[in-house]
XYZ file of C-alpha atoms in Angstrom:
341
model
C -3.199 -214.803 -169.804
C -4.119 -215.433 -165.996
C -6.015 -214.245 -163.145
C -6.221 -210.527 -164.190
C -6.950 -210.794 -167.741
C -9.274 -213.271 -167.421
C -11.466 -211.642 -164.898
C -11.225 -208.445 -166.690
C -12.493 -209.773 -169.816
C -15.394 -211.661 -167.828
C -16.455 -208.574 -166.098
C -16.123 -206.160 -168.801
C -18.510 -208.353 -170.833
C -21.204 -209.076 -167.905
C -21.091 -205.129 -167.341
C -21.728 -204.028 -170.856
C -24.416 -206.858 -171.119
C -25.978 -205.714 -167.715
C -25.592 -202.124 -168.779
C -27.244 -202.417 -172.168
C -30.659 -204.307 -171.759
C -33.313 -204.371 -168.876
C -32.916 -206.237 -165.885
C -35.120 -208.877 -164.352
C -34.540 -211.085 -161.490
C -32.180 -213.298 -163.212
C -29.832 -210.299 -164.175
C -30.104 -208.983 -161.147
C -29.049 -211.975 -158.965
C -26.000 -212.137 -161.599
C -25.257 -208.328 -161.025
C -25.215 -209.180 -157.157
C -23.136 -212.362 -157.437
C -20.290 -210.543 -159.593
C -20.180 -208.174 -156.735
C -20.225 -210.498 -154.055
C -17.196 -212.160 -155.327
C -15.178 -209.157 -155.439
C -16.856 -208.257 -151.998
C -15.432 -211.572 -150.819
C -11.731 -211.409 -152.150
C -11.759 -207.704 -150.330
C -12.845 -209.368 -146.969
C -10.160 -212.167 -147.500
C -7.518 -209.297 -148.138
C -6.941 -209.682 -152.039
C -7.263 -206.549 -153.034
C -5.407 -206.783 -156.690
C -8.357 -207.974 -158.762
C -11.079 -205.275 -157.019
C -8.448 -202.344 -157.188
C -7.383 -203.079 -160.705
C -11.287 -203.476 -162.037
C -12.278 -200.456 -160.118
C -9.209 -198.278 -161.545
C -9.571 -199.322 -164.925
C -13.433 -199.520 -165.036
C -15.517 -198.587 -162.513
C -16.685 -202.348 -162.339
C -17.360 -201.895 -158.493
C -19.029 -198.755 -158.510
C -20.828 -199.586 -161.755
C -22.027 -203.203 -160.060
C -23.538 -201.376 -157.262
C -24.997 -198.339 -159.292
C -27.339 -201.286 -161.254
C -28.087 -202.756 -157.931
C -29.178 -199.596 -156.552
C -30.760 -198.342 -159.675
C -33.393 -201.326 -159.181
C -33.440 -200.848 -155.386
C -31.909 -204.259 -155.266
C -29.274 -204.517 -152.438
C -25.899 -206.380 -152.447
C -25.545 -209.908 -150.594
C -23.923 -209.062 -147.263
C -20.437 -209.628 -146.088
C -20.229 -212.695 -144.197
C -18.636 -212.257 -140.926
C -16.419 -214.616 -139.121
C -17.978 -216.423 -136.413
C -15.093 -215.557 -133.882
C -12.123 -213.504 -134.487
C -8.512 -212.803 -132.977
C -8.771 -216.915 -132.026
C -5.842 -217.782 -129.862
C -4.453 -221.361 -130.580
C -2.534 -224.141 -128.157
C 1.243 -224.008 -128.786
C 1.213 -227.852 -129.143
C 0.348 -229.547 -132.229
C -1.982 -232.844 -132.082
C -2.876 -235.394 -135.097
C -6.072 -233.813 -136.503
C -8.025 -237.283 -135.611
C -8.000 -236.114 -132.349
C -9.727 -233.145 -132.745
C -12.033 -234.908 -134.826
C -12.904 -237.118 -131.935
C -12.937 -234.468 -129.126
C -15.351 -232.170 -131.358
C -17.342 -235.456 -132.449
C -17.766 -236.387 -128.438
C -18.485 -232.961 -127.277
C -21.325 -232.969 -130.025
C -22.860 -235.947 -128.922
C -23.261 -234.680 -125.268
C -24.616 -230.880 -126.783
C -28.076 -229.978 -125.481
C -28.225 -226.935 -127.483
C -27.408 -227.317 -130.793
C -27.029 -224.604 -133.220
C -30.081 -222.891 -135.042
C -28.304 -221.853 -137.779
C -30.654 -221.920 -140.955
C -27.263 -222.725 -143.394
C -26.544 -225.596 -141.520
C -29.502 -227.319 -142.919
C -28.324 -226.322 -146.666
C -24.730 -227.699 -145.355
C -26.658 -231.286 -143.979
C -28.204 -231.815 -147.714
C -24.837 -231.202 -149.480
C -23.839 -234.113 -147.428
C -26.615 -235.988 -148.165
C -26.389 -235.680 -151.653
C -22.443 -236.956 -152.144
C -23.034 -240.371 -152.661
C -21.521 -242.804 -150.576
C -19.955 -245.836 -152.077
C -18.019 -248.718 -150.339
C -15.416 -248.693 -153.075
C -14.678 -245.055 -153.066
C -12.434 -243.187 -150.187
C -13.677 -239.840 -149.115
C -10.692 -237.236 -149.017
C -12.426 -233.878 -146.615
C -10.371 -231.019 -147.177
C -10.283 -229.434 -143.882
C -10.786 -226.969 -142.710
C -13.623 -226.103 -144.844
C -15.025 -229.296 -144.943
C -14.585 -230.329 -141.121
C -18.322 -230.664 -140.589
C -18.713 -233.161 -143.571
C -16.440 -235.255 -142.404
C -17.657 -235.079 -138.979
C -21.249 -235.851 -140.577
C -20.009 -238.937 -142.805
C -18.024 -240.150 -139.461
C -20.988 -240.129 -137.149
C -23.123 -241.940 -139.454
C -20.665 -244.835 -139.327
C -19.188 -244.638 -142.698
C -15.626 -245.992 -143.718
C -12.658 -244.879 -145.673
C -12.703 -240.939 -144.817
C -9.901 -239.240 -144.933
C -9.440 -235.445 -143.045
C -6.591 -234.042 -144.987
C -5.800 -230.325 -143.859
C -4.415 -229.123 -147.390
C -5.149 -225.231 -147.401
C -3.006 -222.069 -148.044
C -0.746 -222.727 -144.883
C 0.094 -226.277 -145.799
C 0.752 -225.583 -149.332
C 3.034 -222.561 -148.046
C 4.853 -224.754 -145.413
C 5.475 -227.340 -148.048
C 6.623 -225.118 -151.106
C 6.936 -221.548 -150.225
C 4.513 -218.338 -150.852
C 2.730 -218.369 -154.183
C 2.356 -221.873 -154.674
C -1.330 -221.737 -154.474
C -1.523 -219.150 -157.128
C 0.805 -221.112 -159.490
C -1.616 -224.015 -159.091
C -4.667 -222.041 -159.596
C -3.213 -220.144 -162.747
C -3.919 -223.306 -165.190
C -7.529 -222.731 -164.526
C -7.779 -219.322 -165.545
C -5.637 -219.797 -168.466
C -7.806 -222.792 -169.481
C -10.972 -220.554 -169.280
C -9.185 -217.813 -171.380
C -8.895 -220.350 -174.172
C -12.249 -221.103 -174.040
C -12.882 -224.441 -172.618
C -16.395 -225.735 -172.817
C -16.326 -228.719 -170.293
C -14.846 -230.583 -167.430
C -12.943 -232.863 -169.341
C -11.516 -230.204 -171.529
C -10.463 -227.977 -168.643
C -8.941 -230.941 -166.720
C -6.984 -232.155 -170.052
C -5.591 -228.179 -170.367
C -4.864 -228.139 -166.517
C -2.619 -231.544 -166.074
C 0.238 -231.014 -167.644
C 0.838 -227.602 -166.295
C -0.372 -228.401 -162.757
C 2.550 -231.155 -163.244
C 4.940 -228.843 -164.220
C 4.472 -226.530 -161.220
C 4.755 -229.626 -158.757
C 7.714 -230.450 -160.836
C 9.438 -227.337 -159.791
C 8.205 -228.188 -155.576
C 9.279 -231.718 -155.049
C 8.337 -231.891 -151.773
C 4.860 -230.980 -151.884
C 4.671 -233.281 -154.986
C 6.017 -236.066 -152.921
C 4.022 -235.284 -149.729
C 0.718 -235.313 -152.086
C 1.734 -238.630 -153.572
C 2.424 -240.362 -150.038
C -1.287 -239.391 -149.289
C -2.442 -240.825 -152.294
C -0.587 -243.861 -152.188
C -1.685 -244.580 -148.785
C -5.416 -244.796 -150.073
C -6.383 -248.460 -151.315
C -9.511 -248.002 -152.818
C -10.340 -248.071 -156.621
C -11.943 -244.500 -156.315
C -11.295 -241.300 -154.645
C -13.907 -238.549 -154.255
C -12.403 -235.300 -152.693
C -15.083 -232.932 -150.735
C -14.504 -229.154 -150.328
C -16.705 -226.089 -150.266
C -15.808 -224.833 -153.783
C -15.158 -221.780 -155.927
C -11.991 -223.057 -158.426
C -11.442 -226.340 -156.990
C -7.571 -226.102 -157.134
C -6.593 -229.020 -154.620
C -9.091 -231.373 -156.230
C -7.711 -230.450 -159.539
C -3.996 -230.612 -158.455
C -4.811 -234.519 -156.704
C -6.580 -235.507 -160.043
C -3.507 -234.641 -161.892
C -1.260 -236.624 -159.933
C -3.957 -239.704 -159.580
C -6.668 -240.935 -161.865
C -8.971 -241.977 -159.379
C -9.524 -238.804 -157.895
C -13.021 -237.236 -158.541
C -14.461 -234.379 -156.582
C -17.536 -232.549 -155.168
C -17.662 -228.932 -153.901
C -20.706 -226.994 -152.426
C -20.752 -224.503 -154.866
C -18.110 -222.615 -157.026
C -17.836 -219.125 -158.920
C -20.788 -218.195 -161.706
C -18.006 -218.446 -164.722
C -17.283 -222.384 -163.714
C -21.141 -223.254 -163.088
C -21.275 -225.178 -166.286
C -17.907 -226.607 -166.294
C -18.401 -228.249 -162.756
C -22.092 -228.441 -162.996
C -21.899 -232.323 -162.407
C -19.735 -231.908 -159.493
C -21.391 -229.075 -157.585
C -24.408 -228.902 -154.990
C -26.002 -225.524 -156.214
C -25.127 -222.500 -158.082
C -25.209 -220.107 -155.002
C -22.017 -218.554 -154.674
C -23.344 -216.191 -152.428
C -23.384 -218.797 -149.643
C -19.887 -220.058 -149.902
C -18.890 -217.913 -147.295
C -21.434 -218.958 -145.073
C -19.848 -222.478 -145.400
C -16.411 -221.314 -144.825
C -16.829 -219.110 -141.865
C -18.859 -221.566 -139.413
C -17.062 -221.694 -136.271
C -15.632 -225.306 -136.340
C -14.504 -224.620 -139.869
C -12.767 -221.306 -139.720
C -11.589 -220.903 -135.772
C -11.325 -224.488 -134.130
C -8.049 -225.367 -135.791
C -5.294 -223.755 -137.954
C -2.313 -226.267 -139.532
C 0.548 -226.941 -137.699
C 2.735 -229.009 -139.789
C 2.755 -232.340 -141.816
C 5.090 -235.394 -140.643
C 4.852 -239.413 -141.293
C 1.616 -239.146 -142.829
C -0.243 -237.344 -140.526
C -1.417 -233.809 -140.125
C -0.647 -231.688 -137.101
C -3.023 -228.713 -136.016
C -3.084 -226.503 -133.228
C -6.451 -226.430 -131.323
C -8.448 -222.945 -130.335
C -7.558 -222.436 -126.463
C -10.814 -220.685 -126.110
C -13.399 -222.818 -124.921
C -15.922 -220.555 -126.468
C -14.795 -221.644 -129.962
C -15.173 -225.404 -128.922
C -18.656 -224.837 -127.487
C -19.976 -223.076 -130.769
C -18.165 -225.776 -132.805
C -19.975 -228.611 -131.055
C -23.284 -226.794 -131.698
C -22.821 -226.663 -134.691
C -21.703 -230.324 -135.164
C -24.509 -231.514 -133.061
C -27.143 -229.729 -135.339
C -25.853 -231.478 -138.564
C -25.912 -234.798 -136.938
C -29.069 -234.187 -135.084
C -31.083 -232.519 -138.015
C -32.207 -229.963 -135.820
C -30.439 -226.892 -138.262
C -32.819 -224.176 -138.231
C -36.011 -223.265 -139.900
C -34.916 -223.381 -143.830
C -36.680 -225.920 -146.601
C -34.242 -227.599 -148.800
C -33.841 -226.505 -152.327
C -32.941 -228.975 -155.158
C -29.432 -227.902 -156.382
C -30.415 -228.301 -159.787
C -32.642 -225.289 -159.821
C -31.077 -223.409 -156.830
C -29.569 -220.140 -158.385
């Protein structure tokens, strides 16, 4: 069982169905999402799955052929707003970056006119705020939602820079894959709902953390520092690896995702804002969430980051934050998450 075996079965089942029946809009939309999953992996430098599926089954070529035969264009690759970013040599507490960008956003005269920011703001509004709940925002991807809640005067907000760099520095290479593996194993066993997924993954995640005590101790330190009765973790989505890891350590943890992979739509249906997987890179490649800072180190319960040295990055980030806080996010109507996609 595992990442490759699950995806091989998943794609072969989908391709057999798509190639053996007449396709309507829903089926073609599914084919576009399946191809987008692979295109995104390639864009992020993960080549193994795409190469395996293409070499063994011609899966990528077959998906493109299906779309071409019906005159449908694939979803475009979402390019990063800024490339080759230079970062400061000195590291600062992430709260300082949050405060500095918030101050710049308040005086920004030209908020960003990005239609996706309307969806992001609706995601923030969809997340229910409760005074007995602590809100953990996984940075960098949930930086703008954190600023949105902060600008609304909400309390008990925690910006945690728990990403691939953090995991690598705490536990070495590959630990993120080890933590994600139980999700794919659970899917291969045929789990049908979130409670089954969580029950399957918890002991396996704890086993991984048991092998990486430094990482486990840091995460427990962070969770034990929260006194609220409940903890809600906010992130962009896909597999929900970090939220599931935190929930394995603390029963107070629940989470909300903007979206997830199509094979997790039903399992995460109460925890996702929409079923538009194709928008996840729009979420993750916003300048403020992709380029403004990078993880440096964790010390004494605090996250330290290195900020972008280029003022263009700061300016674009401030425009995004200003648009989200002002409501001037571009011309796009809200799509109800229950019916989207």
